[in-house]
Amino acid sequence: MKTCFHTTPIYYVNDVPHPGHAYTTVAADALARARRLRGHDVFFLTGTDEHGQNIERTARERGMDTQAYCDMIAARFRQLWYKLDITYDRLIRTTDEIHKRGFLELWRRLKDAQTPQGPAIYR
């Protein structure tokens, strides 16, 4: 059986989670649970996007190191998903080493890609 992949948006950490974050995550979780009950192999991913000028600005305004600020807000997302009993398989953070390696591999493949007309334009 093939694995069914479910994901939420990766949420920006420029502020704490709000009802919109909860709504989309609960909806994705309900779909993942329903598919699991029907015997499907489901991998449910959620996460946080920890890059961007707004995040840097917000951390600076609060007198915090950017990574420490991201760690604090990511923890709030984890706490909320725990309270809501969200059944995710993985919470990815764009500052995670595995995410960085995956992105660099994707970028390498894009640079090496060939089109029917020859090399891709990413060179």
CSV table of C-alpha atoms in Angstrom, one decimal, residues 3-112:
chain,number,residue,atom,x,y,z
A,3,THR,CA,1.6,6.1,1.8
A,4,CYS,CA,-0.9,8.9,1.6
A,5,PHE,CA,0.8,12.2,2.4
A,6,HIS,CA,-1.1,14.9,4.3
A,7,THR,CA,0.3,18.3,5.2
A,8,THR,CA,-0.8,21.6,6.7
A,9,PRO,CA,0.7,24.9,5.6
A,10,ILE,CA,4.1,25.5,7.3
A,11,TYR,CA,3.1,28.3,9.7
A,12,TYR,CA,5.1,31.5,10.0
A,13,VAL,CA,6.4,32.0,13.5
A,14,ASN,CA,6.2,35.8,13.6
A,15,ASP,CA,3.5,35.4,16.2
A,16,VAL,CA,1.8,32.7,18.4
A,17,PRO,CA,-0.7,30.3,16.9
A,18,HIS,CA,-4.3,31.6,16.4
A,19,PRO,CA,-7.7,30.0,15.5
A,20,GLY,CA,-6.9,29.9,11.8
A,21,HIS,CA,-3.8,27.7,12.5
A,22,ALA,CA,-6.0,25.5,14.6
A,23,TYR,CA,-8.7,25.3,12.0
A,24,THR,CA,-6.5,24.1,9.2
A,25,THR,CA,-4.6,21.7,11.4
A,26,VAL,CA,-7.7,20.1,12.9
A,27,ALA,CA,-9.2,19.7,9.4
A,28,ALA,CA,-6.0,18.0,8.2
A,29,ASP,CA,-5.9,15.8,11.3
A,30,ALA,CA,-9.6,14.8,10.9
A,31,LEU,CA,-8.9,13.7,7.3
A,32,ALA,CA,-5.8,11.8,8.3
A,33,ARG,CA,-7.7,10.0,11.0
A,34,ALA,CA,-10.5,9.1,8.7
A,35,ARG,CA,-8.1,7.7,6.1
A,36,ARG,CA,-6.3,5.7,8.8
A,37,LEU,CA,-9.6,4.3,10.0
A,38,ARG,CA,-10.2,3.1,6.4
A,39,GLY,CA,-6.9,1.3,6.5
A,40,HIS,CA,-4.7,3.8,4.6
A,41,ASP,CA,-1.1,4.4,5.5
A,42,VAL,CA,-1.0,8.1,6.2
A,43,PHE,CA,2.0,10.3,6.9
A,44,PHE,CA,0.8,13.6,8.4
A,45,LEU,CA,3.2,16.5,8.4
A,46,THR,CA,2.9,20.0,9.9
A,47,GLY,CA,5.5,22.5,10.7
A,48,THR,CA,6.8,26.0,11.0
A,49,ASP,CA,8.5,28.4,8.6
A,50,GLU,CA,11.2,30.2,10.5
A,51,HIS,CA,12.7,32.4,7.9
A,52,GLY,CA,11.8,35.9,6.8
A,53,GLN,CA,12.3,39.6,7.6
A,54,ASN,CA,9.1,39.8,9.7
A,55,ILE,CA,10.4,37.1,12.0
A,56,GLU,CA,13.8,38.8,12.3
A,57,ARG,CA,12.1,42.1,13.0
A,58,THR,CA,9.7,40.6,15.6
A,59,ALA,CA,12.5,38.9,17.4
A,60,ARG,CA,14.6,42.1,17.4
A,61,GLU,CA,11.6,44.1,18.7
A,62,ARG,CA,11.3,41.7,21.6
A,63,GLY,CA,15.0,41.8,22.3
A,64,MET,CA,15.5,38.2,21.4
A,65,ASP,CA,17.9,36.2,19.3
A,66,THR,CA,16.1,35.1,16.1
A,67,GLN,CA,16.6,31.4,16.7
A,68,ALA,CA,15.6,31.6,20.4
A,69,TYR,CA,12.4,33.5,19.3
A,70,CYS,CA,11.7,30.8,16.7
A,71,ASP,CA,12.3,28.1,19.3
A,72,MET,CA,9.8,29.8,21.7
A,73,ILE,CA,7.0,30.1,19.1
A,74,ALA,CA,7.6,26.6,17.6
A,75,ALA,CA,7.1,25.3,21.2
A,76,ARG,CA,3.8,27.1,21.4
A,77,PHE,CA,2.7,25.3,18.2
A,78,ARG,CA,3.7,22.0,19.7
A,79,GLN,CA,1.8,22.7,22.9
A,80,LEU,CA,-1.3,23.6,21.0
A,81,TRP,CA,-1.2,20.5,18.8
A,82,TYR,CA,-0.7,18.5,22.0
A,83,LYS,CA,-3.8,20.1,23.6
A,84,LEU,CA,-5.9,19.5,20.5
A,85,ASP,CA,-4.6,15.9,20.3
A,86,ILE,CA,-3.3,16.4,16.8
A,87,THR,CA,-1.9,13.1,15.4
A,88,TYR,CA,0.9,14.4,13.2
A,89,ASP,CA,3.8,12.1,12.4
A,90,ARG,CA,6.3,14.9,12.0
A,91,LEU,CA,6.6,18.6,12.8
A,92,ILE,CA,9.2,20.0,10.6
A,93,ARG,CA,10.9,23.4,11.2
A,94,THR,CA,12.7,25.1,8.3
A,95,THR,CA,15.6,25.6,10.7
A,96,ASP,CA,15.9,21.8,11.2
A,97,GLU,CA,19.1,20.3,9.7
A,98,ILE,CA,17.0,17.7,7.8
A,99,HIS,CA,15.0,20.5,6.2
A,100,LYS,CA,18.1,22.3,5.1
A,101,ARG,CA,19.7,19.2,3.6
A,102,GLY,CA,16.4,18.3,1.8
A,103,PHE,CA,16.1,21.8,0.3
A,104,LEU,CA,19.7,21.8,-0.9
A,105,GLU,CA,19.2,18.4,-2.5
A,106,LEU,CA,16.0,19.7,-4.2
A,107,TRP,CA,17.9,22.8,-5.4
A,108,ARG,CA,20.8,20.6,-6.8
A,109,ARG,CA,18.3,18.5,-8.7
A,110,LEU,CA,16.6,21.6,-10.1
A,111,LYS,CA,20.0,22.9,-11.3
A,112,ASP,CA,20.8,19.6,-12.9
